[in-house]
mmCIF file of C-alpha atoms in Angstrom:
data_model
loop_
_atom_site.group_PDB
_atom_site.id
_atom_site.type_symbol
_atom_site.label_atom_id
_atom_site.label_comp_id
_atom_site.label_asym_id
_atom_site.label_seq_id
_atom_site.Cartn_x
_atom_site.Cartn_y
_atom_site.Cartn_z
ATOM 1 C CA MET A 12 -11.772 -6.730 10.739
ATOM 2 C CA LYS A 13 -8.581 -5.405 9.697
ATOM 3 C CA LYS A 14 -7.928 -8.105 7.397
ATOM 4 C CA VAL A 15 -11.082 -7.424 5.514
ATOM 5 C CA LEU A 16 -10.252 -3.698 5.338
ATOM 6 C CA VAL A 17 -7.281 -4.501 3.294
ATOM 7 C CA ALA A 18 -9.027 -6.930 1.314
ATOM 8 C CA GLY A 19 -11.730 -4.808 0.437
ATOM 9 C CA THR A 20 -9.606 -1.782 -0.643
ATOM 10 C CA ALA A 21 -7.451 -4.180 -2.828
ATOM 11 C CA LEU A 22 -11.090 -5.448 -4.649
ATOM 12 C CA MET A 23 -12.302 -1.768 -4.979
ATOM 13 C CA LEU A 24 -8.928 -0.975 -6.749
ATOM 14 C CA ALA A 25 -9.005 -3.998 -9.048
ATOM 15 C CA GLY A 26 -12.740 -3.366 -10.096
ATOM 16 C CA THR A 27 -11.913 0.479 -10.982
ATOM 17 C CA VAL A 28 -8.906 0.098 -13.028
ATOM 18 C CA ALA A 29 -10.812 -2.104 -15.232
ATOM 19 C CA ALA A 30 -12.867 0.641 -16.108
ATOM 20 C CA GLN A 31 -12.369 3.325 -18.926
ATOM 21 C CA ALA A 32 -9.245 5.159 -18.620
ATOM 22 C CA LYS A 33 -9.246 9.088 -18.719
ATOM 23 C CA PRO A 34 -13.070 9.672 -18.002
ATOM 24 C CA GLY A 35 -14.422 13.141 -18.200
ATOM 25 C CA VAL A 36 -14.910 15.148 -14.904
ATOM 26 C CA ASP A 37 -17.394 12.986 -12.544
ATOM 27 C CA GLU A 38 -17.700 10.219 -14.916
ATOM 28 C CA PRO A 39 -16.802 6.421 -13.812
ATOM 29 C CA GLY A 40 -13.338 5.593 -14.589
ATOM 30 C CA VAL A 41 -9.473 6.024 -13.865
ATOM 31 C CA ASN A 42 -7.693 9.299 -14.159
ATOM 32 C CA LEU A 43 -3.833 8.959 -14.363
ATOM 33 C CA SER A 44 -1.322 11.696 -13.071
ATOM 34 C CA GLY A 45 1.787 11.670 -11.451
ATOM 35 C CA ASP A 46 5.352 12.995 -11.168
ATOM 36 C CA ALA A 47 8.823 12.112 -12.131
ATOM 37 C CA ARG A 48 12.575 13.295 -10.633
ATOM 38 C CA VAL A 49 15.840 12.758 -11.121
ATOM 39 C CA THR A 50 18.612 14.249 -8.453
ATOM 40 C CA TYR A 51 22.139 14.696 -7.803
ATOM 41 C CA ILE A 52 23.186 14.418 -4.093
ATOM 42 C CA GLY A 53 26.540 14.945 -2.672
ATOM 43 C CA LYS A 54 27.351 14.694 1.032
ATOM 44 C CA GLN A 55 30.829 15.296 3.046
ATOM 45 C CA ASP A 56 31.782 13.218 6.073
ATOM 46 C CA TYR A 57 28.248 11.834 6.810
ATOM 47 C CA LYS A 58 29.808 8.314 7.727
ATOM 48 C CA ARG A 59 32.006 8.519 10.896
ATOM 49 C CA ALA A 60 34.232 6.334 12.710
ATOM 50 C CA ALA A 61 36.192 6.954 16.178
ATOM 51 C CA ASP A 62 39.032 8.742 14.282
ATOM 52 C CA SER A 63 37.985 9.238 10.397
ATOM 53 C CA ALA A 64 35.212 10.085 8.026
ATOM 54 C CA ASN A 65 34.178 9.055 4.869
ATOM 55 C CA GLY A 66 34.908 12.292 2.910
ATOM 56 C CA TYR A 67 32.692 13.289 -0.117
ATOM 57 C CA ASP A 68 30.192 10.795 -1.197
ATOM 58 C CA ASP A 69 27.776 11.274 -4.135
ATOM 59 C CA PHE A 70 25.020 9.540 -6.263
ATOM 60 C CA PHE A 71 22.483 10.060 -8.553
ATOM 61 C CA GLU A 72 18.765 8.845 -7.681
ATOM 62 C CA SER A 73 15.462 9.202 -9.443
ATOM 63 C CA ARG A 74 12.032 7.841 -9.202
ATOM 64 C CA VAL A 75 8.614 8.090 -11.160
ATOM 65 C CA GLY A 76 5.063 8.051 -9.255
ATOM 66 C CA VAL A 77 1.609 7.400 -10.949
ATOM 67 C CA ASN A 78 -1.256 8.633 -9.365
ATOM 68 C CA PHE A 79 -4.548 6.574 -10.044
ATOM 69 C CA ASP A 80 -7.999 8.279 -9.209
ATOM 70 C CA ALA A 81 -10.715 5.949 -9.703
ATOM 71 C CA LEU A 82 -14.495 6.748 -9.464
ATOM 72 C CA SER A 83 -17.005 4.080 -9.031
ATOM 73 C CA LYS A 84 -20.490 3.922 -10.716
ATOM 74 C CA ALA A 85 -21.617 3.841 -7.133
ATOM 75 C CA GLN A 86 -22.588 7.527 -6.120
ATOM 76 C CA GLY A 87 -19.690 9.166 -4.676
ATOM 77 C CA VAL A 88 -17.442 6.123 -4.113
ATOM 78 C CA SER A 89 -13.987 6.433 -5.430
ATOM 79 C CA ALA A 90 -10.356 5.130 -4.803
ATOM 80 C CA LYS A 91 -6.850 6.477 -4.784
ATOM 81 C CA ALA A 92 -3.508 4.893 -5.228
ATOM 82 C CA ARG A 93 -0.099 5.977 -5.830
ATOM 83 C CA LEU A 94 2.785 3.655 -7.085
ATOM 84 C CA TYR A 95 6.304 3.990 -7.166
ATOM 85 C CA PHE A 96 8.450 2.022 -9.856
ATOM 86 C CA ASP A 97 11.133 0.937 -7.232
ATOM 87 C CA GLY A 98 11.290 -0.945 -3.959
ATOM 88 C CA TYR A 99 11.932 2.044 -1.829
ATOM 89 C CA GLY A 100 9.866 3.999 0.643
ATOM 90 C CA PHE A 101 8.041 6.829 -0.024
ATOM 91 C CA GLU A 102 10.270 9.267 1.446
ATOM 92 C CA ASP A 103 13.572 7.420 0.661
ATOM 93 C CA ASP A 104 16.125 8.158 -2.267
ATOM 94 C CA ALA A 105 15.864 5.578 -4.991
ATOM 95 C CA PRO A 106 19.735 5.394 -5.842
ATOM 96 C CA TRP A 107 21.332 4.315 -9.004
ATOM 97 C CA ASN A 108 23.349 0.981 -8.182
ATOM 98 C CA GLY A 109 24.016 -0.388 -11.707
ATOM 99 C CA GLU A 110 21.399 -3.135 -11.040
ATOM 100 C CA GLU A 111 18.197 -3.970 -12.565
ATOM 101 C CA ARG A 112 15.198 -3.192 -10.265
ATOM 102 C CA THR A 113 11.963 -4.343 -10.951
ATOM 103 C CA GLU A 114 9.940 -3.762 -7.717
ATOM 104 C CA VAL A 115 6.882 -1.559 -7.392
ATOM 105 C CA SER A 116 6.175 -0.017 -3.824
ATOM 106 C CA VAL A 117 3.007 1.539 -2.847
ATOM 107 C CA ASP A 118 2.777 5.000 -1.410
ATOM 108 C CA TYR A 119 -1.020 5.150 -0.462
ATOM 109 C CA ALA A 120 -3.827 3.229 -1.588
ATOM 110 C CA TYR A 121 -7.530 3.535 -0.013
ATOM 111 C CA LEU A 122 -11.171 3.894 -0.857
ATOM 112 C CA VAL A 123 -13.385 6.615 -0.074
ATOM 113 C CA ALA A 124 -17.157 6.447 0.390
ATOM 114 C CA PRO A 125 -19.551 9.125 1.525
ATOM 115 C CA LEU A 126 -21.960 8.019 4.074
ATOM 116 C CA GLY A 127 -24.447 11.102 4.857
ATOM 117 C CA ASP A 128 -22.598 13.632 6.693
ATOM 118 C CA TRP A 129 -19.808 11.178 7.179
ATOM 119 C CA THR A 130 -16.726 10.393 4.641
ATOM 120 C CA ILE A 131 -15.280 6.899 5.127
ATOM 121 C CA LYS A 132 -11.732 6.148 4.351
ATOM 122 C CA ALA A 133 -10.308 2.776 4.270
ATOM 123 C CA GLY A 134 -6.855 1.408 3.356
ATOM 124 C CA ARG A 135 -3.244 2.773 3.433
ATOM 125 C CA VAL A 136 -4.108 6.671 4.231
ATOM 126 C CA ASN A 137 -2.399 9.350 5.747
ATOM 127 C CA LEU A 138 -3.972 11.789 8.236
ATOM 128 C CA ASP A 139 -1.668 14.662 7.235
ATOM 129 C CA TYR A 140 -2.225 16.267 10.443
ATOM 130 C CA SER A 141 1.140 18.279 10.835
ATOM 131 C CA LYS A 142 4.702 18.180 9.893
ATOM 132 C CA PHE A 143 6.010 18.733 13.409
ATOM 133 C CA PHE A 144 3.887 15.666 14.923
ATOM 134 C CA SER A 145 2.732 13.471 12.229
ATOM 135 C CA TRP A 146 3.100 13.411 8.580
ATOM 136 C CA ASN A 147 3.322 11.084 5.729
ATOM 137 C CA ILE A 148 2.544 8.122 8.192
ATOM 138 C CA ARG A 149 0.558 5.630 6.398
ATOM 139 C CA PRO A 150 -0.448 2.341 8.184
ATOM 140 C CA THR A 151 -3.537 0.512 7.119
ATOM 141 C CA ARG A 152 -6.357 2.489 8.782
ATOM 142 C CA LEU A 153 -10.052 2.769 8.767
ATOM 143 C CA LEU A 154 -11.296 6.570 9.402
ATOM 144 C CA ALA A 155 -14.646 8.359 9.254
ATOM 145 C CA THR A 156 -14.812 12.247 8.922
ATOM 146 C CA TYR A 157 -17.574 14.209 9.948
ATOM 147 C CA THR A 158 -17.777 17.781 8.835
ATOM 148 C CA HIS A 159 -19.871 20.560 10.272
ATOM 149 C CA GLY A 160 -20.325 23.596 7.686
ATOM 150 C CA ASP A 161 -17.612 24.292 5.010
ATOM 151 C CA ILE A 162 -14.249 23.774 6.842
ATOM 152 C CA LYS A 163 -12.823 26.587 4.873
ATOM 153 C CA LYS A 164 -15.165 29.053 6.574
ATOM 154 C CA PRO A 165 -15.287 30.359 10.239
ATOM 155 C CA GLY A 166 -17.306 28.527 12.554
ATOM 156 C CA SER A 167 -16.836 25.021 10.840
ATOM 157 C CA MET A 168 -15.294 21.909 12.284
ATOM 158 C CA SER A 169 -14.188 18.450 11.367
ATOM 159 C CA ILE A 170 -14.091 15.245 13.690
ATOM 160 C CA THR A 171 -12.274 12.070 12.493
ATOM 161 C CA PRO A 172 -12.152 9.031 14.616
ATOM 162 C CA PHE A 173 -9.723 6.353 13.211
ATOM 163 C CA VAL A 174 -8.491 2.556 13.929
ATOM 164 C CA GLY A 175 -5.291 1.374 12.619
ATOM 165 C CA VAL A 176 -3.135 -1.437 12.101
ATOM 166 C CA LYS A 177 0.486 -0.588 12.966
ATOM 167 C CA LYS A 178 1.819 -4.267 12.809
ATOM 168 C CA GLU A 179 0.046 -7.548 12.428
ATOM 169 C CA GLY A 180 1.589 -10.311 14.912
ATOM 170 C CA SER A 181 4.313 -11.747 12.905
ATOM 171 C CA THR A 182 5.609 -14.398 15.382
ATOM 172 C CA SER A 183 4.011 -17.928 15.629
ATOM 173 C CA VAL A 184 2.762 -17.024 19.142
ATOM 174 C CA ASP A 185 1.135 -13.690 18.334
ATOM 175 C CA ALA A 186 -0.226 -15.084 14.840
ATOM 176 C CA TRP A 187 -1.941 -17.794 16.694
ATOM 177 C CA ASP A 188 -3.680 -15.501 19.289
ATOM 178 C CA ASP A 189 -3.991 -12.542 16.896
ATOM 179 C CA ASN A 190 -2.070 -10.190 19.017
ATOM 180 C CA ASP A 191 -1.315 -7.328 17.162
ATOM 181 C CA PHE A 192 -0.170 -3.652 17.317
ATOM 182 C CA MET A 193 -3.254 -1.507 16.911
ATOM 183 C CA GLU A 194 -3.832 2.287 17.141
ATOM 184 C CA TYR A 195 -7.089 4.137 18.017
ATOM 185 C CA GLY A 196 -7.382 7.837 17.799
ATOM 186 C CA LEU A 197 -9.178 11.008 17.225
ATOM 187 C CA VAL A 198 -8.290 14.141 15.203
ATOM 188 C CA VAL A 199 -10.405 17.312 15.548
ATOM 189 C CA LYS A 200 -10.037 20.425 13.535
ATOM 190 C CA ALA A 201 -11.919 23.553 13.684
ATOM 191 C CA LYS A 202 -11.990 26.995 11.888
ATOM 192 C CA LEU A 203 -12.412 29.639 14.427
ATOM 193 C CA GLN A 204 -14.505 32.820 14.025
ATOM 194 C CA ASN A 205 -11.486 34.806 13.076
ATOM 195 C CA ALA A 206 -10.575 32.199 10.647
ATOM 196 C CA TRP A 207 -7.735 30.948 12.538
ATOM 197 C CA ASN A 208 -7.034 27.263 12.445
ATOM 198 C CA LEU A 209 -7.079 24.972 15.651
ATOM 199 C CA ALA A 210 -6.472 21.241 15.482
ATOM 200 C CA GLY A 211 -6.004 18.462 18.079
ATOM 201 C CA TYR A 212 -4.784 15.093 17.735
ATOM 202 C CA VAL A 213 -5.096 12.210 20.531
ATOM 203 C CA ARG A 214 -4.063 8.694 19.769
ATOM 204 C CA TYR A 215 -3.452 5.590 21.943
ATOM 205 C CA ASP A 216 -1.309 2.535 20.695
ATOM 206 C CA GLU A 217 -2.166 -0.628 22.201
ATOM 207 C CA ASP A 218 0.696 -3.366 21.760
ATOM 208 C CA GLN A 219 -0.786 -6.621 22.385
ATOM 209 C CA ARG A 220 2.392 -8.729 21.053
ATOM 210 C CA GLU A 221 3.412 -11.254 23.171
ATOM 211 C CA LYS A 222 6.944 -12.038 21.543
ATOM 212 C CA MET A 223 9.229 -10.507 18.874
ATOM 213 C CA ASN A 224 11.562 -12.110 16.211
ATOM 214 C CA GLY A 225 15.205 -11.431 17.322
ATOM 215 C CA ILE A 226 18.642 -12.664 18.198
ATOM 216 C CA ASP A 227 19.696 -14.701 21.395
ATOM 217 C CA ILE A 228 22.678 -12.782 22.800
ATOM 218 C CA GLU A 229 24.283 -15.983 24.101
ATOM 219 C CA THR A 230 23.868 -18.208 20.948
ATOM 220 C CA GLY A 231 23.655 -15.559 18.195
ATOM 221 C CA GLU A 232 21.034 -17.757 16.784
ATOM 222 C CA PRO A 233 17.493 -16.259 15.667
ATOM 223 C CA ALA A 234 14.887 -16.802 18.679
ATOM 224 C CA LEU A 235 11.514 -15.538 19.739
ATOM 225 C CA LEU A 236 12.117 -12.887 22.445
ATOM 226 C CA ASP A 237 9.525 -11.356 24.887
ATOM 227 C CA ASN A 238 8.072 -8.045 23.440
ATOM 228 C CA LYS A 239 8.872 -4.892 25.113
ATOM 229 C CA ASP A 240 5.464 -2.851 25.193
ATOM 230 C CA ARG A 241 5.019 0.011 23.117
ATOM 231 C CA SER A 242 1.437 0.848 24.389
ATOM 232 C CA GLY A 243 0.581 4.519 25.172
ATOM 233 C CA ALA A 244 -0.888 7.408 24.400
ATOM 234 C CA ILE A 245 0.402 10.473 22.172
ATOM 235 C CA ALA A 246 -1.434 13.960 21.682
ATOM 236 C CA ASP A 247 -0.826 17.242 20.078
ATOM 237 C CA VAL A 248 -2.491 20.664 19.751
ATOM 238 C CA PHE A 249 -1.944 23.016 16.779
ATOM 239 C CA LEU A 250 -2.823 26.654 16.378
ATOM 240 C CA ASN A 251 -2.080 28.719 13.286
ATOM 241 C CA ASN A 252 -3.587 31.645 11.210
ATOM 242 C CA ASP A 253 -2.910 30.208 7.554
ATOM 243 C CA ASP A 254 -5.227 31.673 5.208
ATOM 244 C CA ALA A 255 -6.483 34.252 7.658
ATOM 245 C CA GLY A 256 -5.509 37.254 5.736
ATOM 246 C CA CYS A 257 -3.387 38.453 8.647
ATOM 247 C CA ASP A 258 -0.467 40.623 8.221
ATOM 248 C CA PHE A 259 1.773 38.326 10.202
ATOM 249 C CA GLY A 260 2.061 34.458 10.066
ATOM 250 C CA PHE A 261 1.681 32.555 13.614
ATOM 251 C CA HIS A 262 2.175 28.574 14.307
ATOM 252 C CA ALA A 263 2.214 27.326 17.572
ATOM 253 C CA GLU A 264 2.251 23.496 18.454
ATOM 254 C CA LEU A 265 2.874 21.265 21.612
ATOM 255 C CA GLY A 266 3.216 17.658 21.489
ATOM 256 C CA TYR A 267 3.172 14.628 23.937
ATOM 257 C CA LYS A 268 4.322 11.192 23.713
ATOM 258 C CA ALA A 269 4.129 8.580 26.321
ATOM 259 C CA ALA A 270 7.509 6.891 27.539
ATOM 260 C CA ASP A 271 6.801 3.628 26.340
ATOM 261 C CA VAL A 272 5.575 4.795 22.850
ATOM 262 C CA GLN A 273 9.088 6.446 22.518
ATOM 263 C CA GLY A 274 10.992 3.558 24.385
ATOM 264 C CA THR A 275 12.358 6.132 26.796
ATOM 265 C CA GLU A 276 12.229 6.310 30.734
ATOM 266 C CA ASP A 277 10.178 9.469 30.859
ATOM 267 C CA ASP A 278 7.236 10.869 28.674
ATOM 268 C CA GLY A 279 8.402 13.462 26.099
ATOM 269 C CA ILE A 280 7.174 16.824 24.934
ATOM 270 C CA GLY A 281 8.185 18.978 22.539
ATOM 271 C CA GLY A 282 6.798 22.217 20.662
ATOM 272 C CA TYR A 283 7.605 25.358 18.784
ATOM 273 C CA VAL A 284 6.431 28.677 18.104
ATOM 274 C CA SER A 285 6.891 30.848 14.626
ATOM 275 C CA LEU A 286 6.039 34.513 13.435
ATOM 276 C CA SER A 287 6.660 35.428 10.108
ATOM 277 C CA THR A 288 5.526 38.861 8.341
ATOM 278 C CA LYS A 289 5.777 40.476 4.796
ATOM 279 C CA ALA A 290 5.741 44.059 6.353
ATOM 280 C CA MET A 291 8.882 44.661 4.801
ATOM 281 C CA SER A 292 7.919 43.617 1.361
ATOM 282 C CA PRO A 293 5.185 41.642 -0.378
ATOM 283 C CA GLN A 294 8.160 39.320 -1.718
ATOM 284 C CA PHE A 295 10.384 39.001 1.265
ATOM 285 C CA THR A 296 9.023 37.094 4.229
ATOM 286 C CA PRO A 297 11.222 36.620 7.403
ATOM 287 C CA THR A 298 10.176 34.081 10.017
ATOM 288 C CA LEU A 299 11.628 33.514 13.552
ATOM 289 C CA LEU A 300 11.076 30.165 15.105
ATOM 290 C CA VAL A 301 11.849 28.868 18.408
ATOM 291 C CA GLY A 302 11.303 25.437 19.897
ATOM 292 C CA ALA A 303 11.925 22.840 22.348
ATOM 293 C CA THR A 304 11.931 18.912 22.789
ATOM 294 C CA LYS A 305 12.496 17.202 26.163
ATOM 295 C CA ASP A 306 12.792 13.611 27.529
ATOM 296 C CA GLY A 307 12.991 11.764 23.998
ATOM 297 C CA PHE A 308 10.396 13.642 22.172
ATOM 298 C CA VAL A 309 11.509 13.757 18.533
ATOM 299 C CA ALA A 310 9.834 15.649 15.714
ATOM 300 C CA ASP A 311 8.686 13.907 12.604
ATOM 301 C CA ASN A 312 11.364 14.168 9.947
ATOM 302 C CA ASP A 313 9.409 16.296 7.786
ATOM 303 C CA PHE A 314 9.500 19.280 10.103
ATOM 304 C CA GLY A 315 12.856 21.223 9.855
ATOM 305 C CA PHE A 316 15.393 22.837 7.617
ATOM 306 C CA VAL A 317 18.209 20.917 5.226
ATOM 307 C CA MET A 318 20.478 19.359 7.676
ATOM 308 C CA VAL A 319 18.590 19.190 10.924
ATOM 309 C CA GLY A 320 15.013 17.988 10.065
ATOM 310 C CA GLY A 321 13.508 18.087 6.372
ATOM 311 C CA GLU A 322 14.207 15.978 3.508
ATOM 312 C CA LEU A 323 16.143 12.738 4.270
ATOM 313 C CA SER A 324 18.421 13.092 1.412
ATOM 314 C CA THR A 325 20.465 15.725 3.237
ATOM 315 C CA GLN A 326 19.240 15.143 6.652
ATOM 316 C CA VAL A 327 21.892 14.574 9.481
ATOM 317 C CA MET A 328 19.354 14.466 12.479
ATOM 318 C CA LYS A 329 15.720 15.153 13.296
ATOM 319 C CA VAL A 330 14.680 17.649 15.702
ATOM 320 C CA GLY A 331 15.055 16.148 18.977
ATOM 321 C CA ASP A 332 17.730 13.742 18.043
ATOM 322 C CA GLY A 333 20.544 13.817 20.264
ATOM 323 C CA GLY A 334 19.010 14.896 23.692
ATOM 324 C CA ASP A 335 17.045 17.663 25.352
ATOM 325 C CA LEU A 336 17.097 20.703 23.060
ATOM 326 C CA LEU A 337 16.578 24.262 22.776
ATOM 327 C CA PHE A 338 16.567 25.862 19.229
ATOM 328 C CA GLY A 339 16.131 29.046 17.582
ATOM 329 C CA ALA A 340 15.878 29.713 13.891
ATOM 330 C CA LEU A 341 15.760 32.611 11.426
ATOM 331 C CA VAL A 342 14.343 31.433 8.086
ATOM 332 C CA ALA A 343 14.195 34.166 5.137
ATOM 333 C CA ASN A 344 11.838 33.359 1.917
ATOM 334 C CA TYR A 345 12.241 35.883 -1.068
ATOM 335 C CA LYS A 346 10.176 35.564 -4.200
ATOM 336 C CA ALA A 347 12.372 36.920 -6.753
ATOM 337 C CA SER A 348 9.962 36.576 -9.561
ATOM 338 C CA ASP A 349 7.053 34.388 -10.508
ATOM 339 C CA ARG A 350 9.532 31.703 -11.044
ATOM 340 C CA LEU A 351 12.439 31.887 -8.745
ATOM 341 C CA SER A 352 12.175 31.834 -5.048
ATOM 342 C CA LEU A 353 14.744 31.606 -2.313
ATOM 343 C CA THR A 354 15.012 30.455 0.991
ATOM 344 C CA GLY A 355 17.791 31.036 3.647
ATOM 345 C CA ASN A 356 18.221 29.073 7.176
ATOM 346 C CA LEU A 357 20.307 29.883 10.182
ATOM 347 C CA LEU A 358 19.411 27.664 12.912
ATOM 348 C CA TYR A 359 21.156 27.424 16.527
ATOM 349 C CA ALA A 360 20.539 24.287 18.540
ATOM 350 C CA ASP A 361 21.577 24.071 22.069
ATOM 351 C CA PHE A 362 21.265 20.194 23.807
ATOM 352 C CA ASP A 363 21.277 19.755 27.708
ATOM 353 C CA ASN A 364 23.819 17.091 27.821
ATOM 354 C CA ASP A 365 26.497 16.677 30.408
ATOM 355 C CA ALA A 366 28.102 13.306 29.586
ATOM 356 C CA PRO A 367 31.325 13.258 27.682
ATOM 357 C CA GLU A 368 31.364 13.004 23.917
ATOM 358 C CA THR A 369 27.528 14.092 23.561
ATOM 359 C CA LEU A 370 26.202 17.050 21.553
ATOM 360 C CA ASP A 371 26.545 20.211 23.388
ATOM 361 C CA SER A 372 25.443 22.575 20.323
ATOM 362 C CA ALA A 373 24.954 22.714 16.613
ATOM 363 C CA VAL A 374 24.668 25.477 13.842
ATOM 364 C CA GLU A 375 23.153 25.206 10.732
ATOM 365 C CA VAL A 376 23.373 27.584 7.833
ATOM 366 C CA SER A 377 21.445 26.464 4.620
ATOM 367 C CA GLY A 378 19.792 27.629 1.364
ATOM 368 C CA ILE A 379 17.289 26.516 -1.093
ATOM 369 C CA ILE A 380 16.728 27.786 -4.574
ATOM 370 C CA ASP A 381 13.570 26.827 -6.605
ATOM 371 C CA TYR A 382 13.178 27.628 -10.408
ATOM 372 C CA ALA A 383 9.918 26.820 -12.351
ATOM 373 C CA LEU A 384 11.199 25.854 -15.997
ATOM 374 C CA ASN A 385 7.598 25.861 -16.871
ATOM 375 C CA GLU A 386 4.034 25.006 -15.649
ATOM 376 C CA SER A 387 4.947 21.280 -15.119
ATOM 377 C CA ALA A 388 8.728 21.177 -14.689
ATOM 378 C CA SER A 389 11.046 22.944 -11.874
ATOM 379 C CA LEU A 390 14.759 22.650 -10.650
ATOM 380 C CA SER A 391 15.353 22.919 -7.137
ATOM 381 C CA TYR A 392 18.941 23.258 -5.362
ATOM 382 C CA LYS A 393 19.591 22.636 -1.756
ATOM 383 C CA ALA A 394 22.677 23.203 0.068
ATOM 384 C CA GLY A 395 23.660 23.061 3.972
ATOM 385 C CA TYR A 396 26.500 23.315 6.244
ATOM 386 C CA LEU A 397 26.293 21.988 9.903
ATOM 387 C CA THR A 398 28.650 22.452 12.530
ATOM 388 C CA PRO A 399 28.297 20.256 15.790
ATOM 389 C CA SER A 400 30.081 20.939 19.077
ATOM 390 C CA LEU A 401 30.471 18.092 21.798
ATOM 391 C CA THR A 402 30.600 18.505 25.535
ATOM 392 C CA SER A 403 34.235 17.470 25.197
ATOM 393 C CA GLY A 404 36.841 16.076 22.910
ATOM 394 C CA GLY A 405 36.995 17.135 19.188
ATOM 395 C CA GLY A 406 38.473 15.624 16.003
ATOM 396 C CA VAL A 407 36.329 14.122 13.492
ATOM 397 C CA ALA A 408 33.281 14.351 15.769
ATOM 398 C CA GLU A 409 33.374 18.196 15.609
ATOM 399 C CA ASP A 410 34.249 18.173 11.874
ATOM 400 C CA ALA A 411 31.293 20.080 9.982
ATOM 401 C CA TYR A 412 28.821 17.961 7.576
ATOM 402 C CA PHE A 413 28.147 19.453 4.330
ATOM 403 C CA ALA A 414 25.471 18.281 1.559
ATOM 404 C CA HIS A 415 23.888 19.591 -1.486
ATOM 405 C CA LEU A 416 21.510 18.380 -4.052
ATOM 406 C CA LEU A 417 20.366 19.568 -7.437
ATOM 407 C CA ARG A 418 16.822 18.058 -8.562
ATOM 408 C CA LEU A 419 14.751 18.248 -11.450
ATOM 409 C CA ASN A 420 11.121 17.623 -10.877
ATOM 410 C CA VAL A 421 8.314 17.219 -13.709
ATOM 411 C CA ASN A 422 4.429 16.650 -13.205
ATOM 412 C CA PHE A 423 2.398 15.357 -15.522
#
C-alpha cells in the first residue's frame, strides 16, 4: 500500500502540472508562489578539539523555494508541493562553495481529497503538531482528518489518524521480506468552550527491520549488522490559549518517548510552561518560560532560542542535549513599529551531570531584529552568545560560543 501511496501522489502532481498556469480562484490549474533568501552566517569556536577551537568561520548561503498549489477538475481534490533548487534538506543551510549545483530537493509533496466529513492527505506531508514535540517532520504518510464544527470556534474538535513509512527496508534481507520501519498514530485537537486549545499526539513506531547496513568492527568492511529495534510509543499533550483574547499568554506541554525510540536505557520525558503578558504595554510582551527534560528526551530542534534550539544555522545544541536538564528563560518581544520588531533572550540551563568533563550549566544571551522593507521583503539579524560550564576542567571546552547571521527574505 505504501508504494502505491507514493506513486499515486507523483501521478497526481504530474497530471495537474500540465493544467493551465495561474488559474483564477477555485479554477482547475496550478498556482505558483514561493520565497527566496540570502544569508551571511558567522560562527566563533563551534568546532572544538581537546585543546583548540577553529576560531571564526563565516559563509554565505541562499536558496529559492517554489510552491505548487494545484487544483484538479475533480471536486475539491488538490495537490501541494514545494521544491528547493539545491540538494539540501528543508531546514539546512545551502552554502556557497564555488561549485555548480544542479540538484532539486522536495520539501513536501502531497494530495488532498475531501471525503464527506473527512479530508484525506497522502504523500510527503507534515502534521505541524508543535515546535516542542514534532515540527517539520515529513515522512511519507497517509492521514485522514475528521472535523466536528468549525475548528476556529469553541466546542469544535478534529481527529487525525495516520500511518507513515519512516524507512523502507533497504537491505537485501529486509527488502525480500518487506520488513520496514513504520509509524501508526493519532492526533486530536479541540477548541474548548473558553476558546483555549487542547491537543494530544500519540504514535507507535514499529521497527520490523532485521538487518542494517554498517561496518564490521573487526575487518572494517561493509557488512549487514543486526538491527537495533527502535519500536516504541511516543506521546504528547499541549494546552495553550492562542487567539483566546486573554490578557496573558499561556503554553504548557508534556512529552514522552519510549527508551527504544530514543536509543536510551530509560524512557524520556520533557515539558515546559510559559507565561506572557502585554499588561505593561501593547507593544512590549515579556515571556517567562521554565521547563525540564529527563532520561534522554530531546525537544524538536525548532523549539528554543538562537544558540540552544531554534534555527540550525546558529544552533549549538537542541533543548535536552547534554543530559537531564532544568532550564528557565526570559524572552522579551518589542514591536517598535509596524515594520520593526525586536526580541531578546536570556536563558539559564542547569544539567544534572556528575561525570567529569560533562556539562554543568550554560547561559545564552541572544537577540533578533526583524525589519520589513515592504510587503514582500524583510531583513533579519540574529546574534547569540553561549557560555558553557563543565563539571570539572576548563580551557577550550568552557570557551564561549558566538554566532550571528544577517538574512534578506523575499516572498513572491
